[in-house]
Coordinates of C-alpha atoms in Angstrom, one line a residue:
Chain A
M135 CA 20.3 163.7 116.5
L136 CA 20.6 165.5 120.2
N137 CA 18.6 162.8 121.4
N138 CA 20.5 160.1 120.4
L139 CA 23.8 161.6 121.8
P140 CA 23.4 158.9 125.0
F141 CA 23.3 155.8 122.5
I142 CA 26.0 156.7 120.9
V143 CA 28.1 157.4 124.2
V144 CA 26.6 153.8 125.2
V145 CA 28.1 152.4 121.6
I146 CA 31.2 154.3 122.2
L147 CA 31.9 153.2 126.3
M148 CA 31.1 149.2 125.0
A149 CA 33.4 149.5 122.1
L150 CA 36.2 150.8 124.3
G151 CA 35.6 148.4 127.0
L152 CA 35.5 145.4 124.3
Y153 CA 38.8 146.7 122.9
A154 CA 40.3 147.2 126.1
L155 CA 39.6 143.3 126.6
L156 CA 40.5 141.9 123.7
F157 CA 43.7 143.7 123.2
K158 CA 45.2 144.8 126.2
R159 CA 47.9 142.5 128.2
N160 CA 47.9 144.2 131.2
L161 CA 45.3 142.3 133.8
I162 CA 44.7 145.7 135.5
K163 CA 43.8 147.4 132.2
I164 CA 41.4 144.2 131.6
V165 CA 39.4 144.7 134.7
M166 CA 39.3 148.4 133.2
G167 CA 37.7 147.4 130.1
I168 CA 35.3 145.3 131.9
H169 CA 34.2 148.3 134.3
V170 CA 34.1 150.3 131.1
L171 CA 31.9 148.0 129.6
G172 CA 29.4 147.6 132.7
S173 CA 29.5 151.2 132.7
G174 CA 27.9 151.3 129.2
V175 CA 25.3 148.7 129.9
D176 CA 24.3 150.9 133.1
L177 CA 24.0 154.0 130.9
F178 CA 21.7 152.1 128.3
L179 CA 19.6 151.3 131.1
I180 CA 19.4 154.5 132.3
E181 CA 18.6 155.8 129.0
L182 CA 15.8 153.6 128.3
G183 CA 13.8 155.1 131.5
Y184 CA 14.6 158.6 130.6
R185 CA 11.6 160.9 129.7
T186 CA 12.0 164.4 128.4
G187 CA 11.1 167.2 131.0
G188 CA 10.6 164.4 133.3
I189 CA 10.6 164.2 137.2
A190 CA 11.3 161.5 139.8
P191 CA 9.0 159.0 140.2
I192 CA 7.2 159.8 143.3
F193 CA 3.2 160.1 143.2
T194 CA 3.0 161.7 146.7
M195 CA 2.4 165.4 145.9
A196 CA 3.3 165.1 142.6
P197 CA 3.1 168.0 140.0
R198 CA 2.8 166.3 137.1
L199 CA 2.6 163.0 135.8
E200 CA 5.4 163.1 133.5
M201 CA 7.8 160.7 135.4
V202 CA 11.3 159.0 134.1
L203 CA 10.6 155.1 134.6
P204 CA 11.6 153.9 138.1
T205 CA 12.2 150.0 137.0
P206 CA 15.6 150.7 135.0
Q207 CA 16.9 152.9 137.7
A208 CA 16.3 149.9 140.0
L209 CA 17.9 147.6 137.7
T210 CA 20.9 150.0 137.3
L211 CA 21.3 150.6 141.2
T212 CA 22.0 146.4 141.4
S213 CA 24.1 146.4 138.4
I214 CA 26.1 149.1 140.0
V215 CA 26.6 147.2 143.0
I216 CA 27.3 143.8 141.4
N217 CA 30.2 145.5 138.9
L218 CA 31.7 147.1 142.2
A219 CA 31.8 143.5 143.8
V220 CA 33.3 141.6 140.4
V221 CA 36.1 144.6 140.1
A222 CA 36.9 144.0 143.7
L223 CA 37.1 140.5 143.3
M224 CA 39.1 140.4 140.3
L225 CA 41.4 143.5 141.5
S226 CA 42.1 141.3 144.6
F227 CA 43.2 138.3 142.4
I228 CA 45.2 140.4 140.3
I229 CA 47.3 141.3 144.0
L230 CA 47.4 137.6 144.5
I231 CA 48.6 136.7 141.0
Y232 CA 51.3 139.9 141.0
Q233 CA 52.7 138.4 144.5
H234 CA 52.7 135.0 143.1
Y235 CA 54.5 135.8 139.8
G236 CA 55.6 139.2 140.2
S237 CA 54.0 140.3 136.9
I238 CA 50.5 141.1 135.5
D239 CA 51.3 140.6 132.1
S240 CA 48.9 138.1 130.5
K241 CA 51.1 137.2 127.7
K242 CA 53.8 136.1 130.1
R243 CA 51.8 133.3 131.5
R244 CA 49.1 131.2 129.6
L245 CA 46.0 133.1 130.8
K246 CA 44.3 135.2 128.2
G247 CA 41.1 137.2 128.5
Chain B
M273 CA -1.0 123.5 152.9
I274 CA 0.3 126.6 153.6
L275 CA 4.1 125.5 154.0
L276 CA 3.8 124.1 150.7
E277 CA 2.8 127.2 149.1
H278 CA 5.9 128.8 150.4
V279 CA 8.4 126.2 149.6
P280 CA 9.9 128.0 145.9
L281 CA 10.8 130.8 148.1
L282 CA 12.4 128.5 150.8
L283 CA 14.4 126.5 148.5
I284 CA 16.2 129.8 147.7
A285 CA 15.8 131.3 151.3
I286 CA 17.2 128.5 153.3
P287 CA 20.4 128.2 151.7
L288 CA 21.0 132.0 151.6
L289 CA 20.2 132.2 155.4
T290 CA 22.6 129.1 156.0
A291 CA 25.4 130.9 154.2
F292 CA 25.4 134.1 156.5
A293 CA 25.0 131.9 159.8
T294 CA 27.7 129.7 159.3
P295 CA 30.7 132.2 159.9
V296 CA 28.5 132.9 163.3
L297 CA 28.5 129.6 164.3
G298 CA 31.3 128.8 163.3
K299 CA 32.9 131.1 165.6
V300 CA 30.9 128.7 168.1
N301 CA 31.7 125.4 167.3
S302 CA 33.0 123.5 164.0
F303 CA 30.7 120.5 164.5
L304 CA 27.8 122.9 165.4
R305 CA 28.4 124.6 162.0
N306 CA 28.7 121.3 160.2
F307 CA 25.4 119.9 162.0
W308 CA 23.4 122.9 160.8
I309 CA 24.5 122.8 157.4
I310 CA 23.8 119.4 157.0
T311 CA 20.2 119.9 158.5
A312 CA 19.4 123.0 156.5
L313 CA 20.5 121.4 153.0
I314 CA 18.5 118.1 154.4
S315 CA 15.3 120.0 154.8
T316 CA 16.0 121.7 151.7
E317 CA 16.1 118.3 150.1
L318 CA 13.0 116.9 151.3
M319 CA 11.2 120.3 150.3
G320 CA 12.6 120.0 146.9
I321 CA 11.3 116.3 146.4
W322 CA 7.8 117.5 148.2
L323 CA 7.6 120.4 145.7
G324 CA 8.6 118.4 142.8
H325 CA 5.8 115.6 143.8
D326 CA 3.3 118.4 144.2
V327 CA 4.2 120.0 140.6
L328 CA 4.1 116.4 138.8
K329 CA 0.6 116.3 140.4
N330 CA -0.9 119.5 140.4
G331 CA 0.6 121.1 137.3
I332 CA 2.7 124.7 137.6
R333 CA 3.2 126.5 140.7
V334 CA 3.7 130.2 140.7
Y335 CA 4.9 132.2 143.6
T336 CA 4.6 136.0 143.5
L337 CA 6.3 138.5 145.7
G338 CA 4.5 141.4 145.9
A339 CA 0.7 142.1 144.3
K340 CA -1.2 138.4 143.9
L341 CA -3.1 139.8 140.8
P342 CA -1.4 141.6 138.1
G343 CA -4.6 144.3 138.2
L344 CA -3.7 145.6 141.5
T345 CA -0.4 147.2 141.1
S346 CA -1.0 149.0 137.7
P347 CA -4.1 149.2 135.9
V348 CA -2.8 148.9 132.6
G349 CA -0.1 146.2 131.6
F350 CA 1.7 143.5 133.2
P351 CA 3.3 144.6 136.4
I352 CA 6.9 144.1 137.4
R353 CA 7.2 141.7 140.2
I354 CA 9.3 139.1 141.2
I355 CA 7.8 136.0 140.2
L356 CA 9.1 132.2 141.0
E357 CA 7.5 130.0 138.2
V358 CA 8.1 125.9 138.8
D359 CA 6.9 123.6 136.4
A360 CA 7.7 120.3 135.9
M361 CA 11.2 120.9 134.1
N362 CA 12.1 123.5 137.1
A363 CA 11.5 121.1 139.3
F364 CA 13.3 118.4 138.1
I365 CA 16.3 120.7 137.6
A366 CA 15.7 122.0 141.2
M367 CA 16.2 118.2 142.4
I368 CA 19.1 117.5 140.8
V369 CA 21.0 120.6 142.0
I370 CA 19.7 119.9 145.7
S371 CA 21.0 116.4 145.6
I372 CA 24.1 116.8 144.2
A373 CA 24.9 119.8 146.4
L374 CA 23.9 117.4 149.5
I375 CA 26.5 114.8 148.4
S376 CA 29.0 117.1 147.8
F377 CA 28.5 118.9 151.0
I378 CA 28.9 115.8 153.2
Y379 CA 31.7 114.8 150.6
C380 CA 33.5 118.1 151.9
M381 CA 33.2 117.5 155.9
R382 CA 36.0 114.9 155.6
F383 CA 37.9 115.9 152.4
M384 CA 38.2 119.4 153.4
E385 CA 38.8 118.9 157.4
W386 CA 42.4 120.1 157.2
S387 CA 41.5 123.9 156.1
R388 CA 41.7 126.7 158.6
N389 CA 39.3 128.4 156.4
L390 CA 36.2 126.6 156.4
D391 CA 34.0 129.1 157.8
K392 CA 34.7 131.4 154.7
F393 CA 34.4 128.2 152.4
Y394 CA 31.1 126.8 153.5
T395 CA 29.7 130.5 153.0
L396 CA 30.7 130.4 149.3
L397 CA 29.5 127.2 148.7
L398 CA 26.2 128.1 150.0
L399 CA 26.1 131.1 148.2
L400 CA 26.7 128.8 144.9
L401 CA 23.9 126.8 145.9
T402 CA 21.6 129.5 146.3
G403 CA 22.5 131.2 143.0
M404 CA 21.8 127.9 141.4
M405 CA 18.5 127.5 143.0
G406 CA 17.6 131.1 142.3
L407 CA 18.5 130.5 138.4
T408 CA 16.5 127.2 138.3
L409 CA 13.2 128.8 139.7
T410 CA 13.1 132.0 139.1
G411 CA 10.3 133.5 136.2
D412 CA 11.6 136.6 135.5
F413 CA 14.9 138.0 133.4
F414 CA 16.4 140.3 135.8
N415 CA 16.5 138.3 138.7
M416 CA 18.3 135.5 136.3
F417 CA 20.8 137.9 135.8
V418 CA 21.2 138.5 139.7
F419 CA 21.5 135.2 140.3
F420 CA 24.0 134.4 137.5
E421 CA 26.3 136.9 138.9
I422 CA 25.8 135.4 142.4
V423 CA 27.1 132.1 140.8
S424 CA 30.1 133.9 139.0
I425 CA 31.0 135.4 142.1
S426 CA 31.0 132.9 144.6
S427 CA 32.3 130.2 142.4
A428 CA 35.4 132.1 141.5
G429 CA 36.1 132.9 145.1
L430 CA 36.0 128.8 145.5
I431 CA 37.9 128.1 142.3
A432 CA 40.5 130.4 144.3
F433 CA 40.4 128.6 147.2
Y434 CA 43.9 127.1 147.0
V435 CA 45.6 130.5 147.4
H436 CA 48.9 129.5 147.3
R437 CA 48.9 127.9 143.9
G438 CA 49.2 130.4 141.0
E439 CA 47.3 128.5 138.5
A440 CA 44.2 128.6 140.8
L441 CA 44.4 132.5 140.9
E442 CA 44.6 132.6 137.3
A443 CA 41.8 129.8 136.6
A444 CA 39.8 132.0 138.8
F445 CA 40.5 135.1 137.1
K446 CA 40.2 133.8 133.9
Y447 CA 36.5 132.2 135.0
M448 CA 35.4 135.8 136.3
V449 CA 36.8 137.5 133.0
I450 CA 34.3 135.4 131.2
S451 CA 31.3 135.3 133.3
S452 CA 31.2 138.8 133.8
I453 CA 31.4 139.1 130.1
G454 CA 28.3 136.6 129.9
A455 CA 26.5 138.8 132.7
L456 CA 26.8 142.2 131.0
M457 CA 25.3 140.4 128.1
V458 CA 22.7 139.1 129.9
L459 CA 22.2 142.5 131.4
F460 CA 22.2 144.2 128.1
A461 CA 19.6 141.7 126.5
V462 CA 17.7 142.5 129.6
G463 CA 17.8 146.1 128.8
L464 CA 16.4 145.7 125.1
L465 CA 13.8 143.1 125.9
Y466 CA 12.6 146.2 128.5
A467 CA 13.1 148.7 126.1
Q468 CA 10.7 146.9 123.4
Y469 CA 7.7 145.4 125.8
N470 CA 8.3 147.1 129.3
L471 CA 8.2 143.5 131.1
L472 CA 10.6 141.2 132.6
N473 CA 8.4 138.4 133.4
M474 CA 9.7 135.6 131.1
A475 CA 5.9 134.4 131.0
A476 CA 4.8 137.9 129.9
I477 CA 7.4 138.6 127.3
A478 CA 6.7 135.0 125.8
D479 CA 2.9 135.7 125.3
S480 CA 3.6 139.2 123.7
I481 CA 6.7 138.6 121.8
Q482 CA 6.9 139.9 118.0
N483 CA 9.6 138.7 115.8
S484 CA 11.7 142.0 115.6
F485 CA 15.5 142.2 114.6
V486 CA 16.0 143.6 118.5
D487 CA 14.6 140.2 119.6
K488 CA 17.0 138.4 117.2
V489 CA 20.1 140.3 118.8
V490 CA 18.6 139.5 122.3
V491 CA 18.4 135.8 121.4
A492 CA 22.1 135.7 119.9
L493 CA 22.9 137.9 123.1
L494 CA 21.4 135.4 125.5
L495 CA 22.5 132.2 123.4
S496 CA 26.2 133.3 124.1
A497 CA 26.1 134.4 127.7
F498 CA 24.8 131.0 128.8
L499 CA 26.9 129.1 126.2
L500 CA 30.0 130.5 127.8
K501 CA 28.6 129.6 131.2
A502 CA 28.0 126.2 130.0
G503 CA 31.3 125.7 128.3
S504 CA 30.4 124.7 125.1
V505 CA 32.9 124.3 122.0
P506 CA 33.6 127.9 121.1
V507 CA 34.3 129.4 124.4
H508 CA 35.0 126.2 126.4
M509 CA 38.3 127.3 127.1
W510 CA 38.1 128.1 130.9
K511 CA 36.6 124.7 131.6
P512 CA 39.8 122.8 132.1
D513 CA 41.5 125.3 133.7
V514 CA 38.9 125.5 136.3
Y515 CA 38.3 122.1 136.7
G516 CA 41.8 121.2 137.1
E517 CA 42.3 123.6 139.6
A518 CA 39.2 124.0 142.0
P519 CA 38.8 121.8 145.1
V520 CA 36.8 118.9 143.9
P521 CA 33.1 119.4 146.0
V522 CA 33.7 122.9 144.2
V523 CA 34.1 121.1 140.7
V524 CA 31.2 119.0 141.5
L525 CA 28.9 122.3 142.3
L526 CA 30.4 123.8 138.8
I527 CA 29.5 120.9 137.0
T528 CA 25.8 121.4 138.3
S529 CA 26.2 125.0 137.3
S530 CA 27.0 124.8 134.1
L531 CA 23.8 122.0 133.3
V532 CA 22.1 124.7 135.3
S533 CA 22.8 127.4 132.5
L534 CA 21.9 124.7 129.5
F535 CA 18.5 124.5 131.3
I536 CA 18.0 128.2 131.3
L537 CA 19.0 128.1 127.7
F538 CA 16.5 125.6 126.7
R539 CA 14.1 127.6 129.1
I540 CA 14.7 130.7 127.0
T541 CA 14.8 129.2 123.3
F542 CA 11.9 127.2 123.8
T543 CA 9.3 129.1 126.1
V544 CA 10.2 132.6 125.6
F545 CA 11.2 132.5 121.5
G546 CA 10.2 129.1 120.6
L547 CA 7.6 130.5 118.6
I548 CA 8.7 133.3 116.8
I549 CA 12.3 132.5 115.9
D550 CA 13.7 130.5 113.3
T551 CA 14.0 127.3 115.5
A552 CA 15.3 125.2 112.3
L553 CA 18.6 127.6 112.0
L554 CA 18.9 127.7 115.9
G555 CA 18.6 124.2 116.8
W556 CA 21.3 123.2 113.6
I557 CA 23.3 126.0 115.5
L558 CA 23.0 124.3 118.6
A559 CA 23.3 120.5 117.5
V560 CA 26.5 121.6 115.4
L561 CA 27.9 123.1 118.7
G562 CA 27.2 119.9 120.5
I563 CA 29.1 117.8 117.6
L564 CA 32.2 119.9 118.0
S565 CA 32.0 120.1 121.9
I566 CA 32.1 116.1 121.7
F567 CA 35.2 116.3 119.0
L568 CA 37.2 118.6 121.1
G569 CA 36.4 117.1 124.6
V570 CA 37.3 113.9 123.6
T571 CA 40.4 114.5 121.5
M572 CA 42.0 117.0 124.0
A573 CA 41.1 114.4 126.6
L574 CA 43.1 111.8 125.1
I575 CA 46.7 113.8 125.5
Q576 CA 46.2 114.9 129.0
S577 CA 48.1 113.3 132.0
N578 CA 46.2 115.5 135.3
L579 CA 43.1 113.5 136.3
K580 CA 41.1 116.8 136.7
R581 CA 42.0 118.1 133.7
L582 CA 41.3 114.8 131.7
I583 CA 37.7 115.0 133.1
G584 CA 37.7 118.5 132.7
Y585 CA 37.7 117.5 128.9
S586 CA 35.2 114.9 128.7
A587 CA 32.5 117.1 130.5
I588 CA 33.1 119.4 127.4
A589 CA 31.9 116.2 125.6
E590 CA 29.1 115.3 127.9
I591 CA 27.8 119.2 127.7
G592 CA 28.1 118.4 123.7
Y593 CA 25.5 115.5 124.1
V594 CA 23.0 117.7 125.9
L595 CA 23.1 120.0 123.2
L596 CA 23.1 117.6 120.3
G597 CA 19.9 116.1 121.8
L598 CA 18.3 119.0 122.5
G599 CA 19.3 121.2 119.6
S600 CA 18.1 118.6 117.2
G601 CA 14.9 118.3 119.0
L602 CA 14.8 122.3 118.5
I603 CA 15.1 122.0 114.8
G604 CA 11.1 120.5 114.1
F605 CA 9.8 122.8 117.0
P606 CA 7.1 123.8 117.8
S607 CA 5.2 121.0 115.2
L608 CA 7.4 118.3 116.8
S609 CA 7.4 114.8 115.4
E610 CA 8.0 111.8 117.4
F611 CA 11.5 111.6 117.1
G612 CA 11.7 115.3 118.4
V613 CA 9.9 114.6 121.7
K614 CA 12.3 111.7 121.8
A615 CA 15.3 113.8 121.1
I616 CA 14.4 116.2 123.7
S617 CA 13.5 113.7 126.2
G618 CA 17.0 112.2 125.9
G619 CA 18.9 115.9 126.2
I620 CA 16.8 116.2 129.4
F621 CA 17.8 112.7 130.8
H622 CA 21.2 113.1 129.4
I623 CA 21.7 116.4 131.8
M624 CA 20.4 114.1 135.2
N625 CA 22.9 111.6 133.9
D626 CA 25.9 113.7 133.5
A627 CA 25.6 115.5 136.6
L628 CA 25.5 111.7 138.4
D629 CA 28.4 110.3 136.5
L630 CA 31.0 113.2 135.7
S631 CA 30.4 113.9 139.9
L632 CA 31.0 110.5 140.4
L633 CA 34.3 110.6 138.6
F634 CA 35.6 113.9 140.1
L635 CA 34.8 112.6 143.8
V636 CA 36.7 109.4 142.9
V637 CA 39.5 111.3 141.7
G638 CA 39.5 113.6 144.6
T639 CA 39.4 111.0 146.6
I640 CA 42.6 109.5 144.8
I641 CA 44.1 113.0 145.0
H642 CA 43.4 113.1 148.9
I643 CA 45.1 109.6 149.6
T644 CA 48.3 110.1 147.8
G645 CA 48.7 113.7 147.0
K646 CA 49.4 112.8 143.3
R647 CA 46.9 114.4 140.7
D648 CA 49.3 113.3 137.5
M649 CA 48.2 109.7 136.7
N650 CA 51.7 108.8 135.4
Q651 CA 52.7 109.1 139.1
L652 CA 50.2 106.9 140.1
G653 CA 49.8 103.1 139.7
G654 CA 48.7 99.7 141.7
L655 CA 45.8 101.4 143.4
A656 CA 43.1 98.9 143.2
R657 CA 45.7 96.9 145.7
H658 CA 45.0 99.3 148.3
Q659 CA 41.6 100.3 147.4
P660 CA 39.4 97.9 145.7
S661 CA 36.3 99.7 146.5
L662 CA 37.3 102.8 145.0
A663 CA 38.3 101.1 141.7
L664 CA 35.0 99.7 141.6
L665 CA 33.4 103.1 142.1
F666 CA 35.6 104.4 139.3
L667 CA 35.0 101.7 137.2
I668 CA 31.1 102.0 137.6
G669 CA 31.8 105.7 136.9
M670 CA 34.0 105.4 133.5
S671 CA 31.2 102.9 132.1
A672 CA 28.1 105.3 132.6
I673 CA 30.2 107.8 131.0
S674 CA 31.1 106.0 128.0
G675 CA 27.8 104.5 127.9
L676 CA 27.9 100.9 128.5
P677 CA 24.7 99.2 128.7
P678 CA 23.9 98.3 131.9
F679 CA 24.4 102.0 133.4
N680 CA 22.4 105.1 132.8
G681 CA 25.0 107.3 130.3
F682 CA 23.7 104.4 128.1
A683 CA 20.0 104.8 128.4
S684 CA 20.2 108.4 127.4
K685 CA 22.9 108.3 125.0
L686 CA 20.6 105.6 123.1
M687 CA 17.7 108.2 123.2
I688 CA 19.9 110.3 121.5
Y689 CA 21.2 108.4 118.9
E690 CA 17.8 107.1 117.7
S691 CA 16.0 110.3 117.5
V692 CA 19.4 112.2 116.3
Y693 CA 19.8 109.5 113.9
R694 CA 16.3 110.6 112.0
F695 CA 17.4 114.1 111.3
N696 CA 21.1 113.4 110.3
P697 CA 22.7 110.1 110.5
F698 CA 26.2 112.1 110.5
L699 CA 25.5 113.7 113.7
T700 CA 24.7 110.3 115.3
I701 CA 28.0 108.9 114.0
V702 CA 30.1 111.5 115.4
G703 CA 28.2 111.2 118.6
V704 CA 29.1 107.4 119.0
L705 CA 32.7 107.6 117.9
G706 CA 33.0 110.0 120.7
S707 CA 31.4 107.7 123.3
I708 CA 33.9 104.8 122.1
V709 CA 36.9 107.2 122.3
M710 CA 35.9 107.9 125.7
L711 CA 36.0 104.5 126.7
A712 CA 39.3 104.1 125.0
I713 CA 40.5 107.1 127.4
F714 CA 39.3 106.1 130.8
V715 CA 40.2 102.5 130.0
K716 CA 43.7 103.7 130.0
V717 CA 43.2 106.1 133.0
F718 CA 41.7 103.0 134.9
V719 CA 44.7 100.6 133.6
V720 CA 47.3 103.3 134.5
T721 CA 45.8 104.7 138.0
F722 CA 44.5 101.2 139.5
L723 CA 46.2 98.4 137.6
G724 CA 49.8 97.7 137.8
I725 CA 52.2 97.5 140.6
P726 CA 51.8 99.9 143.4
R727 CA 54.1 102.7 143.2
R728 CA 53.8 104.5 146.7
K729 CA 53.6 103.1 150.1
D730 CA 52.0 105.8 151.8
I731 CA 48.5 105.8 151.0
K732 CA 46.1 107.1 153.5
E733 CA 42.9 105.4 154.1
V734 CA 40.0 106.6 152.3
P735 CA 37.3 108.3 155.1
E736 CA 33.8 106.2 155.1
S737 CA 31.5 109.1 155.0
M738 CA 33.3 109.9 151.3
L739 CA 33.1 106.4 150.1
A740 CA 29.5 106.4 151.3
M741 CA 28.7 109.2 149.1
M742 CA 30.1 108.4 146.2
G743 CA 28.2 104.8 146.9
I744 CA 25.1 106.8 146.7
L745 CA 26.2 108.2 143.6
A746 CA 27.0 104.7 142.2
L747 CA 24.0 103.2 143.4
F748 CA 21.7 106.2 141.7
I749 CA 23.6 105.3 138.5
I750 CA 22.8 101.5 138.8
V751 CA 19.5 102.0 139.3
I752 CA 18.6 104.2 136.5
G753 CA 20.6 102.3 134.1
L754 CA 18.7 99.1 135.2
F755 CA 15.1 100.6 135.1
P756 CA 15.3 103.8 132.6
N757 CA 11.5 103.8 132.1
L758 CA 10.9 104.2 135.8
F759 CA 12.7 107.4 135.2
V760 CA 11.8 108.4 132.0
D761 CA 8.0 108.2 132.6
N762 CA 8.1 110.0 136.0
L763 CA 10.4 112.2 135.4
I764 CA 11.4 113.2 132.0
T765 CA 8.4 113.1 129.9
P766 CA 6.5 115.7 131.9
A767 CA 9.8 118.0 132.0
C768 CA 9.8 117.3 128.5
Q769 CA 6.2 118.2 127.6
A770 CA 6.6 121.0 130.1
L771 CA 9.5 122.4 127.9
I772 CA 7.7 121.9 124.5
H773 CA 4.4 123.7 125.5
P774 CA 5.2 126.8 126.3
E775 CA 1.5 128.3 126.2
K776 CA 1.0 126.3 129.6
Y777 CA 3.7 128.7 131.0
V778 CA 2.7 131.5 129.8
E779 CA -0.9 130.8 131.0
A780 CA 0.1 130.2 134.7
V781 CA 1.6 133.6 135.2
L782 CA -0.9 135.7 133.1

């Protein structure tokens, strides 16, 4: 049960993200939903590579060979950077939309998630 | 040949480096910048053709970054490396992408010359091209995700290029939300695959795949992500908005990017999962989605008056034809009958024809907007009197897209109809009806826009370079329409064979 805890957190994060995406009208909350969803996926990747009691995967002078997997960490790093770019871009769209219409409520305009 | 060995990487690297050199050169001189971009693109185009020629002659080409042999880095298992794998299908799509990009860039030079932000515009456009080339050539799943995001981010920036229009911003936001959900689905699927097999390479996963429950989830996630990006029916809602608001050269590249994501979809379903999943079910799903896309695309196009939105809806219908062909081919996979092979090659052929026809129509509409400043067809009229060549080009484009005989759309649609009829006559009937309605719609557009009394006097001249680019597209459409066998035998059949023989794709890497 305790071992599965991170995966339960992943599921909760993704459910929260999806909920925000589908049911929130505020554009900023939609972006938050996407970011929470992204964090859920990132946590999932990190959790995949974790080994109980593992050390950082550096072979030089390694005290023991029980290591966490390096690949998912590399993937997560990339995905965090990409998520950051996506969120920054979407927030800048929101600023421009707000300047244009004076509202960030998706219900008032024809756009929807 | 030492250079040929590196061509797959150069095809991605040249647009990428050009993209980041563009703002620097733009500071110096705008002519230098344009010259530089065109030179880079022409050399990419030549290299793409060279690579395609080589792949058709000598078979699959694998480019590895890092250790050449699998055994060098890890004693057991298949190591994680970046691999570009080019078979006939990849090379075919890559050639289409570069050719359309070259045409749209040259068109851009005059079309966008009024703008003050051209440096940034070209940078994003080249990044979009980089993303598409990467998606086309990559041989592993994680790079696929990265390039998918490059395509999303750069095209969202381009869609919002007319920042003074609120609708453009909304369309860009919508596109960005949808494609980032798609990208997260891809990433999650990649994570699931890595969890099971410790692999990221497509060929290696295809080799060691088992039909577990998690695999089915992965197929569903990847399928929905790439259908989102391609814009087939249940997830088509971004398409008319985006195509209606983005600048025309960008729309042309976006059409190409949705065809590229269709290609990735088929690469995944045929090559990676083709041998283990329930292909009949998946094939039926894709074929039915194709039919629904055709139906919805033409019915919604019927009531539009904004020219760009109208063609945007017909683009959904065209995606439907590709899905119909390849989906019904997938029903019988891997033990394909003659008709199955024909349906698949018809679908692949239609990918190329779609890119040409829709690009031509969009470029003509872009020219109309450029010279009149109007995008609603009810405010236009009598353009044929001022611009007979433009009317002729539109006529060629609309005949090709609705599948009239001497043009390329007819050749590929006939292949799809003939073979799909053997699976289920009903699918063909809807397809034919869709084509007829599409012809009716475009005849209406042609009459309203080009015939009748000229409404406006202040019509600008069409720049020659734009006319020349549309002429080249029209020439291709006619040549392919007149000699379809030439193209089918030399390009489509090898691509089709590459798609339906996953074992060769796997062998080349392992």
